[in-house]
């Protein structure tokens, strides 16, 4: 089998998943976008959290051209990506009880804010506790996860629950357990992951919805422009100054 055929199979698998979430998650996407718009209009702040590779989709929303300037990364030291050494430490930290609460308690997050929690499996202590603790503090929570994990794997949180159980809105990425779309007789392990593609697309669709809801209400969405187009830096500087008290990655 040629490489090009496998490449085509992966694109087909990814496109199929994108079509599924477009069609099956439409109501949840609308609800999540409306929740974000409500938070922006009510003066709340926006945060996104993901551990390991789930952090990629969270970072994709922060300080990003075409995204809301108010989205801040809620980072857990050592669990933001594979830059920590050894990389396996990040996976271990996802199973540590109490870490999420400590991070939230020392963060700017407060009642009336909104937190997006991204976890493919939704079973580890860190994302479950992050969602639970955020709701206890009065934040609204949007969870992005693959719901099938909850029916076929055991929770690693002491409560026995999953991320999906502690959200105001759940976005189901439909990713199969194991996060690999392809298999081949000559290769002993499945390969080609699609969770980042699908999760990022889901969240960008939510941000697009939020921008549209705000516009429908006569509120200009606080969007960022690319700094690599003429006038982009000046545009962003205006947005930062106007919303600086709700942006924590910028120093005015």
PDB file of C-alpha atoms in Angstrom:
ATOM      1  CA  UNK A   1       0.000   0.000   0.000  1.00  0.00           C
ATOM      2  CA  UNK A   2       1.460   3.351  -1.022  1.00  0.00           C
ATOM      3  CA  UNK A   3       1.868   6.241   1.353  1.00  0.00           C
ATOM      4  CA  UNK A   4      -0.535   8.356  -0.683  1.00  0.00           C
ATOM      5  CA  UNK A   5      -3.334   5.857  -0.159  1.00  0.00           C
ATOM      6  CA  UNK A   6      -2.842   5.973   3.619  1.00  0.00           C
ATOM      7  CA  UNK A   7      -2.763   9.751   3.482  1.00  0.00           C
ATOM      8  CA  UNK A   8      -6.058   9.755   1.644  1.00  0.00           C
ATOM      9  CA  UNK A   9      -7.563   7.375   4.176  1.00  0.00           C
ATOM     10  CA  UNK A  10      -6.581   9.688   7.001  1.00  0.00           C
ATOM     11  CA  UNK A  11      -8.120  12.699   5.284  1.00  0.00           C
ATOM     12  CA  UNK A  12     -11.290  10.704   4.689  1.00  0.00           C
ATOM     13  CA  UNK A  13     -11.395   9.684   8.366  1.00  0.00           C
ATOM     14  CA  UNK A  14     -10.821  13.255   9.550  1.00  0.00           C
ATOM     15  CA  UNK A  15     -13.429  14.654   7.157  1.00  0.00           C
ATOM     16  CA  UNK A  16     -15.903  12.028   8.308  1.00  0.00           C
ATOM     17  CA  UNK A  17     -15.392  13.017  11.932  1.00  0.00           C
ATOM     18  CA  UNK A  18     -15.738  16.705  11.093  1.00  0.00           C
ATOM     19  CA  UNK A  19     -19.013  16.006   9.302  1.00  0.00           C
ATOM     20  CA  UNK A  20     -20.276  14.029  12.296  1.00  0.00           C
ATOM     21  CA  UNK A  21     -19.532  16.768  14.811  1.00  0.00           C
ATOM     22  CA  UNK A  22     -20.978  19.390  12.461  1.00  0.00           C
ATOM     23  CA  UNK A  23     -24.253  17.503  12.197  1.00  0.00           C
ATOM     24  CA  UNK A  24     -24.551  15.775  15.576  1.00  0.00           C
ATOM     25  CA  UNK A  25     -23.150  18.519  17.807  1.00  0.00           C
ATOM     26  CA  UNK A  26     -24.880  21.499  16.184  1.00  0.00           C
ATOM     27  CA  UNK A  27     -27.147  22.171  19.166  1.00  0.00           C
ATOM     28  CA  UNK A  28     -24.263  21.887  21.644  1.00  0.00           C
ATOM     29  CA  UNK A  29     -22.078  24.165  19.530  1.00  0.00           C
ATOM     30  CA  UNK A  30     -24.873  26.744  19.497  1.00  0.00           C
ATOM     31  CA  UNK A  31     -25.301  26.431  23.267  1.00  0.00           C
ATOM     32  CA  UNK A  32     -21.571  26.744  23.914  1.00  0.00           C
ATOM     33  CA  UNK A  33     -21.220  29.765  21.652  1.00  0.00           C
ATOM     34  CA  UNK A  34     -24.190  31.438  23.311  1.00  0.00           C
ATOM     35  CA  UNK A  35     -22.709  30.752  26.752  1.00  0.00           C
ATOM     36  CA  UNK A  36     -19.451  32.407  25.712  1.00  0.00           C
ATOM     37  CA  UNK A  37     -21.324  35.378  24.258  1.00  0.00           C
ATOM     38  CA  UNK A  38     -23.320  35.708  27.489  1.00  0.00           C
ATOM     39  CA  UNK A  39     -20.103  35.727  29.513  1.00  0.00           C
ATOM     40  CA  UNK A  40     -18.479  38.374  27.317  1.00  0.00           C
ATOM     41  CA  UNK A  41     -21.581  40.584  27.385  1.00  0.00           C
ATOM     42  CA  UNK A  42     -21.936  40.235  31.158  1.00  0.00           C
ATOM     43  CA  UNK A  43     -18.359  41.350  31.840  1.00  0.00           C
ATOM     44  CA  UNK A  44     -16.953  37.888  32.567  1.00  0.00           C
ATOM     45  CA  UNK A  45     -13.601  36.500  31.569  1.00  0.00           C
ATOM     46  CA  UNK A  46     -12.825  33.459  29.419  1.00  0.00           C
ATOM     47  CA  UNK A  47     -10.302  30.702  30.176  1.00  0.00           C
ATOM     48  CA  UNK A  48      -9.255  27.532  28.373  1.00  0.00           C
ATOM     49  CA  UNK A  49      -7.542  24.495  29.869  1.00  0.00           C
ATOM     50  CA  UNK A  50      -6.172  21.287  28.442  1.00  0.00           C
ATOM     51  CA  UNK A  51      -3.377  18.974  29.565  1.00  0.00           C
ATOM     52  CA  UNK A  52      -0.809  17.377  27.281  1.00  0.00           C
ATOM     53  CA  UNK A  53      -1.926  17.302  23.665  1.00  0.00           C
ATOM     54  CA  UNK A  54      -5.359  18.581  24.701  1.00  0.00           C
ATOM     55  CA  UNK A  55      -3.565  21.834  25.511  1.00  0.00           C
ATOM     56  CA  UNK A  56      -2.909  22.342  21.803  1.00  0.00           C
ATOM     57  CA  UNK A  57      -6.586  23.075  21.165  1.00  0.00           C
ATOM     58  CA  UNK A  58      -6.704  25.363  24.211  1.00  0.00           C
ATOM     59  CA  UNK A  59      -3.670  27.335  23.058  1.00  0.00           C
ATOM     60  CA  UNK A  60      -5.214  27.598  19.578  1.00  0.00           C
ATOM     61  CA  UNK A  61      -7.852  29.928  21.067  1.00  0.00           C
ATOM     62  CA  UNK A  62      -5.488  32.259  22.935  1.00  0.00           C
ATOM     63  CA  UNK A  63      -3.923  35.418  21.461  1.00  0.00           C
ATOM     64  CA  UNK A  64      -4.968  34.180  18.061  1.00  0.00           C
ATOM     65  CA  UNK A  65      -5.982  36.077  14.952  1.00  0.00           C
ATOM     66  CA  UNK A  66      -9.718  35.707  14.427  1.00  0.00           C
ATOM     67  CA  UNK A  67     -10.363  34.649  18.022  1.00  0.00           C
ATOM     68  CA  UNK A  68     -11.773  36.500  21.005  1.00  0.00           C
ATOM     69  CA  UNK A  69      -9.108  38.541  22.766  1.00  0.00           C
ATOM     70  CA  UNK A  70     -10.656  37.662  26.125  1.00  0.00           C
ATOM     71  CA  UNK A  71      -9.701  33.970  25.951  1.00  0.00           C
ATOM     72  CA  UNK A  72      -6.913  33.257  28.438  1.00  0.00           C
ATOM     73  CA  UNK A  73      -4.891  30.057  28.872  1.00  0.00           C
ATOM     74  CA  UNK A  74      -5.288  28.434  32.286  1.00  0.00           C
ATOM     75  CA  UNK A  75      -1.959  26.665  32.520  1.00  0.00           C
ATOM     76  CA  UNK A  76      -1.009  23.859  34.882  1.00  0.00           C
ATOM     77  CA  UNK A  77       2.805  23.876  35.224  1.00  0.00           C
ATOM     78  CA  UNK A  78       4.266  20.698  33.804  1.00  0.00           C
ATOM     79  CA  UNK A  79       1.072  19.700  32.020  1.00  0.00           C
ATOM     80  CA  UNK A  80       0.811  22.281  29.249  1.00  0.00           C
ATOM     81  CA  UNK A  81       2.535  20.174  26.597  1.00  0.00           C
ATOM     82  CA  UNK A  82       5.473  17.956  25.767  1.00  0.00           C
ATOM     83  CA  UNK A  83       8.067  20.632  26.523  1.00  0.00           C
ATOM     84  CA  UNK A  84       8.430  19.353  30.101  1.00  0.00           C
ATOM     85  CA  UNK A  85      11.211  16.813  30.638  1.00  0.00           C
ATOM     86  CA  UNK A  86      10.550  13.968  30.751  1.00  0.00           C
ATOM     87  CA  UNK A  87       7.423  14.303  28.647  1.00  0.00           C
ATOM     88  CA  UNK A  88       5.825  11.458  30.594  1.00  0.00           C
ATOM     89  CA  UNK A  89       5.687  13.721  33.657  1.00  0.00           C
ATOM     90  CA  UNK A  90       2.782  15.594  32.103  1.00  0.00           C
ATOM     91  CA  UNK A  91       0.773  12.386  31.834  1.00  0.00           C
ATOM     92  CA  UNK A  92       1.555  11.560  35.459  1.00  0.00           C
ATOM     93  CA  UNK A  93       0.424  15.013  36.622  1.00  0.00           C
ATOM     94  CA  UNK A  94      -2.964  14.450  34.976  1.00  0.00           C
ATOM     95  CA  UNK A  95      -3.593  11.748  37.569  1.00  0.00           C
ATOM     96  CA  UNK A  96      -2.676  13.864  40.619  1.00  0.00           C
ATOM     97  CA  UNK A  97      -5.526  14.777  42.965  1.00  0.00           C
ATOM     98  CA  UNK A  98      -5.646  18.353  44.250  1.00  0.00           C
ATOM     99  CA  UNK A  99      -3.558  19.929  41.500  1.00  0.00           C
ATOM    100  CA  UNK A 100      -6.479  21.456  39.615  1.00  0.00           C
ATOM    101  CA  UNK A 101      -7.930  23.078  42.732  1.00  0.00           C
ATOM    102  CA  UNK A 102      -4.546  24.567  43.633  1.00  0.00           C
ATOM    103  CA  UNK A 103      -4.166  26.044  40.153  1.00  0.00           C
ATOM    104  CA  UNK A 104      -7.681  27.485  40.114  1.00  0.00           C
ATOM    105  CA  UNK A 105      -7.341  28.980  43.587  1.00  0.00           C
ATOM    106  CA  UNK A 106      -4.192  30.841  42.523  1.00  0.00           C
ATOM    107  CA  UNK A 107      -5.610  31.961  39.172  1.00  0.00           C
ATOM    108  CA  UNK A 108      -7.645  35.107  38.362  1.00  0.00           C
ATOM    109  CA  UNK A 109     -10.738  32.964  37.666  1.00  0.00           C
ATOM    110  CA  UNK A 110     -13.822  33.979  39.634  1.00  0.00           C
ATOM    111  CA  UNK A 111     -17.571  33.550  39.718  1.00  0.00           C
ATOM    112  CA  UNK A 112     -19.198  34.693  36.493  1.00  0.00           C
ATOM    113  CA  UNK A 113     -16.268  33.618  34.320  1.00  0.00           C
ATOM    114  CA  UNK A 114     -16.247  30.719  31.865  1.00  0.00           C
ATOM    115  CA  UNK A 115     -13.790  27.854  31.522  1.00  0.00           C
ATOM    116  CA  UNK A 116     -13.343  25.566  28.531  1.00  0.00           C
ATOM    117  CA  UNK A 117     -11.937  22.210  29.687  1.00  0.00           C
ATOM    118  CA  UNK A 118     -10.509  19.957  26.982  1.00  0.00           C
ATOM    119  CA  UNK A 119      -9.748  16.295  27.648  1.00  0.00           C
ATOM    120  CA  UNK A 120     -10.027  13.574  25.052  1.00  0.00           C
ATOM    121  CA  UNK A 121     -10.706  10.763  27.522  1.00  0.00           C
ATOM    122  CA  UNK A 122     -12.236  12.931  30.252  1.00  0.00           C
ATOM    123  CA  UNK A 123     -11.225  10.269  32.772  1.00  0.00           C
ATOM    124  CA  UNK A 124      -8.135  11.694  34.484  1.00  0.00           C
ATOM    125  CA  UNK A 125      -8.218  13.476  37.829  1.00  0.00           C
ATOM    126  CA  UNK A 126      -6.919  16.791  36.505  1.00  0.00           C
ATOM    127  CA  UNK A 127      -9.673  17.689  33.991  1.00  0.00           C
ATOM    128  CA  UNK A 128     -12.439  16.179  36.137  1.00  0.00           C
ATOM    129  CA  UNK A 129     -11.336  18.126  39.201  1.00  0.00           C
ATOM    130  CA  UNK A 130     -10.780  21.268  37.117  1.00  0.00           C
ATOM    131  CA  UNK A 131     -14.396  21.212  35.940  1.00  0.00           C
ATOM    132  CA  UNK A 132     -15.762  20.337  39.380  1.00  0.00           C
ATOM    133  CA  UNK A 133     -13.751  23.038  41.138  1.00  0.00           C
ATOM    134  CA  UNK A 134     -14.572  25.666  38.518  1.00  0.00           C
ATOM    135  CA  UNK A 135     -18.307  25.099  38.894  1.00  0.00           C
ATOM    136  CA  UNK A 136     -17.963  25.212  42.682  1.00  0.00           C
ATOM    137  CA  UNK A 137     -16.357  28.650  42.277  1.00  0.00           C
ATOM    138  CA  UNK A 138     -19.278  29.837  40.161  1.00  0.00           C
ATOM    139  CA  UNK A 139     -17.737  29.488  36.718  1.00  0.00           C
ATOM    140  CA  UNK A 140     -19.620  28.066  33.778  1.00  0.00           C
ATOM    141  CA  UNK A 141     -17.877  25.124  32.152  1.00  0.00           C
ATOM    142  CA  UNK A 142     -17.773  23.922  28.557  1.00  0.00           C
ATOM    143  CA  UNK A 143     -16.255  20.447  28.231  1.00  0.00           C
ATOM    144  CA  UNK A 144     -14.736  19.062  25.051  1.00  0.00           C
ATOM    145  CA  UNK A 145     -14.265  15.306  25.235  1.00  0.00           C
ATOM    146  CA  UNK A 146     -14.971  11.987  23.562  1.00  0.00           C
ATOM    147  CA  UNK A 147     -18.018  10.707  25.407  1.00  0.00           C
ATOM    148  CA  UNK A 148     -17.426   7.070  24.383  1.00  0.00           C
ATOM    149  CA  UNK A 149     -14.519   6.862  26.849  1.00  0.00           C
ATOM    150  CA  UNK A 150     -16.969   7.172  29.744  1.00  0.00           C
ATOM    151  CA  UNK A 151     -18.772   4.008  28.684  1.00  0.00           C
ATOM    152  CA  UNK A 152     -15.714   1.869  27.995  1.00  0.00           C
ATOM    153  CA  UNK A 153     -12.997   3.018  30.422  1.00  0.00           C
ATOM    154  CA  UNK A 154     -12.779   3.491  34.191  1.00  0.00           C
ATOM    155  CA  UNK A 155     -12.586   6.962  35.706  1.00  0.00           C
ATOM    156  CA  UNK A 156      -9.293   7.886  37.369  1.00  0.00           C
ATOM    157  CA  UNK A 157     -10.932  10.429  39.659  1.00  0.00           C
ATOM    158  CA  UNK A 158     -11.896   9.462  43.187  1.00  0.00           C
ATOM    159  CA  UNK A 159     -15.528  10.350  42.472  1.00  0.00           C
ATOM    160  CA  UNK A 160     -15.731   7.821  39.654  1.00  0.00           C
ATOM    161  CA  UNK A 161     -17.041  10.542  37.357  1.00  0.00           C
ATOM    162  CA  UNK A 162     -15.819  11.980  34.063  1.00  0.00           C
ATOM    163  CA  UNK A 163     -15.382  15.467  32.619  1.00  0.00           C
ATOM    164  CA  UNK A 164     -18.739  15.186  30.858  1.00  0.00           C
ATOM    165  CA  UNK A 165     -20.478  14.933  34.245  1.00  0.00           C
ATOM    166  CA  UNK A 166     -19.396  18.403  35.388  1.00  0.00           C
ATOM    167  CA  UNK A 167     -20.152  20.702  32.448  1.00  0.00           C
ATOM    168  CA  UNK A 168     -22.841  23.193  31.519  1.00  0.00           C
ATOM    169  CA  UNK A 169     -22.327  22.189  27.889  1.00  0.00           C
ATOM    170  CA  UNK A 170     -20.559  19.083  26.550  1.00  0.00           C
ATOM    171  CA  UNK A 171     -19.044  18.955  23.080  1.00  0.00           C
ATOM    172  CA  UNK A 172     -18.483  15.360  21.961  1.00  0.00           C
ATOM    173  CA  UNK A 173     -15.523  15.037  19.581  1.00  0.00           C
ATOM    174  CA  UNK A 174     -16.594  11.486  18.584  1.00  0.00           C
ATOM    175  CA  UNK A 175     -12.949  10.346  18.633  1.00  0.00           C
ATOM    176  CA  UNK A 176     -12.571   6.580  19.025  1.00  0.00           C
ATOM    177  CA  UNK A 177     -10.869   5.191  22.119  1.00  0.00           C
ATOM    178  CA  UNK A 178      -7.131   5.187  21.530  1.00  0.00           C
ATOM    179  CA  UNK A 179      -7.152   8.254  19.239  1.00  0.00           C
ATOM    180  CA  UNK A 180      -5.812   6.581  16.089  1.00  0.00           C
ATOM    181  CA  UNK A 181      -7.811   6.380  12.880  1.00  0.00           C
ATOM    182  CA  UNK A 182      -5.813   3.940  10.745  1.00  0.00           C
ATOM    183  CA  UNK A 183      -4.596   0.368  10.994  1.00  0.00           C
ATOM    184  CA  UNK A 184      -2.635  -1.934   8.741  1.00  0.00           C
ATOM    185  CA  UNK A 185      -1.819  -5.627   9.005  1.00  0.00           C
ATOM    186  CA  UNK A 186       1.898  -4.925   8.637  1.00  0.00           C
ATOM    187  CA  UNK A 187       1.867  -2.372  11.484  1.00  0.00           C
ATOM    188  CA  UNK A 188       1.207  -3.723  15.000  1.00  0.00           C
ATOM    189  CA  UNK A 189      -0.276  -0.518  16.455  1.00  0.00           C
ATOM    190  CA  UNK A 190      -3.031   1.789  15.187  1.00  0.00           C
ATOM    191  CA  UNK A 191      -1.796   5.174  13.956  1.00  0.00           C
ATOM    192  CA  UNK A 192      -2.729   8.663  12.673  1.00  0.00           C
ATOM    193  CA  UNK A 193      -4.501  10.705  15.364  1.00  0.00           C
ATOM    194  CA  UNK A 194      -7.326  13.086  14.520  1.00  0.00           C
ATOM    195  CA  UNK A 195      -8.291  14.469  17.920  1.00  0.00           C
ATOM    196  CA  UNK A 196      -6.385  17.753  17.532  1.00  0.00           C
ATOM    197  CA  UNK A 197      -7.911  18.446  14.124  1.00  0.00           C
ATOM    198  CA  UNK A 198     -11.446  17.728  15.303  1.00  0.00           C
ATOM    199  CA  UNK A 199     -11.197  19.418  18.701  1.00  0.00           C
ATOM    200  CA  UNK A 200      -9.720  22.585  17.219  1.00  0.00           C
ATOM    201  CA  UNK A 201     -12.428  22.685  14.555  1.00  0.00           C
ATOM    202  CA  UNK A 202     -15.124  22.201  17.194  1.00  0.00           C
ATOM    203  CA  UNK A 203     -13.801  25.078  19.263  1.00  0.00           C
ATOM    204  CA  UNK A 204     -13.340  27.396  16.298  1.00  0.00           C
ATOM    205  CA  UNK A 205     -16.969  26.719  15.366  1.00  0.00           C
ATOM    206  CA  UNK A 206     -17.948  27.659  18.916  1.00  0.00           C
ATOM    207  CA  UNK A 207     -15.954  30.903  18.722  1.00  0.00           C
ATOM    208  CA  UNK A 208     -17.556  31.728  15.388  1.00  0.00           C
ATOM    209  CA  UNK A 209     -20.974  31.145  16.947  1.00  0.00           C
ATOM    210  CA  UNK A 210     -20.121  33.382  19.898  1.00  0.00           C
ATOM    211  CA  UNK A 211     -19.010  36.186  17.596  1.00  0.00           C
ATOM    212  CA  UNK A 212     -22.244  35.897  15.641  1.00  0.00           C
ATOM    213  CA  UNK A 213     -24.409  35.916  18.761  1.00  0.00           C
ATOM    214  CA  UNK A 214     -22.669  39.040  20.053  1.00  0.00           C
ATOM    215  CA  UNK A 215     -23.095  40.769  16.694  1.00  0.00           C
ATOM    216  CA  UNK A 216     -26.793  39.874  16.657  1.00  0.00           C
ATOM    217  CA  UNK A 217     -27.093  41.625  20.026  1.00  0.00           C
ATOM    218  CA  UNK A 218     -25.393  44.750  18.718  1.00  0.00           C
ATOM    219  CA  UNK A 219     -22.148  44.056  20.567  1.00  0.00           C
ATOM    220  CA  UNK A 220     -18.867  44.213  18.668  1.00  0.00           C
ATOM    221  CA  UNK A 221     -17.005  40.942  19.387  1.00  0.00           C
ATOM    222  CA  UNK A 222     -13.551  41.718  20.842  1.00  0.00           C
ATOM    223  CA  UNK A 223     -11.661  39.920  18.074  1.00  0.00           C
ATOM    224  CA  UNK A 224      -7.951  40.003  17.336  1.00  0.00           C
ATOM    225  CA  UNK A 225      -6.457  40.559  13.895  1.00  0.00           C
ATOM    226  CA  UNK A 226      -3.260  39.065  12.534  1.00  0.00           C
ATOM    227  CA  UNK A 227      -0.205  41.088  13.446  1.00  0.00           C
ATOM    228  CA  UNK A 228       1.154  40.279   9.995  1.00  0.00           C
ATOM    229  CA  UNK A 229      -1.410  42.330   8.082  1.00  0.00           C
ATOM    230  CA  UNK A 230      -1.234  46.098   7.784  1.00  0.00           C
ATOM    231  CA  UNK A 231      -2.999  47.738  10.712  1.00  0.00           C
ATOM    232  CA  UNK A 232      -3.261  44.494  12.671  1.00  0.00           C
ATOM    233  CA  UNK A 233      -0.982  45.525  15.522  1.00  0.00           C
ATOM    234  CA  UNK A 234      -2.773  48.838  15.938  1.00  0.00           C
ATOM    235  CA  UNK A 235      -6.136  47.080  15.949  1.00  0.00           C
ATOM    236  CA  UNK A 236      -4.991  44.632  18.606  1.00  0.00           C
ATOM    237  CA  UNK A 237      -3.497  47.378  20.738  1.00  0.00           C
ATOM    238  CA  UNK A 238      -6.900  49.089  20.811  1.00  0.00           C
ATOM    239  CA  UNK A 239      -8.641  45.869  21.811  1.00  0.00           C
ATOM    240  CA  UNK A 240      -6.047  45.142  24.513  1.00  0.00           C
ATOM    241  CA  UNK A 241      -6.475  48.600  26.028  1.00  0.00           C
ATOM    242  CA  UNK A 242     -10.264  48.408  25.948  1.00  0.00           C
ATOM    243  CA  UNK A 243     -10.446  44.940  27.520  1.00  0.00           C
ATOM    244  CA  UNK A 244      -7.149  44.891  29.391  1.00  0.00           C
ATOM    245  CA  UNK A 245      -8.739  44.112  32.749  1.00  0.00           C
ATOM    246  CA  UNK A 246     -10.044  40.824  31.312  1.00  0.00           C
ATOM    247  CA  UNK A 247      -6.882  39.775  29.451  1.00  0.00           C
ATOM    248  CA  UNK A 248      -4.154  38.129  31.518  1.00  0.00           C
ATOM    249  CA  UNK A 249      -1.559  37.328  28.832  1.00  0.00           C
ATOM    250  CA  UNK A 250      -1.018  41.037  28.039  1.00  0.00           C
ATOM    251  CA  UNK A 251       0.789  43.650  30.074  1.00  0.00           C
ATOM    252  CA  UNK A 252      -0.499  47.139  29.356  1.00  0.00           C
TER     253      UNK A 252
END
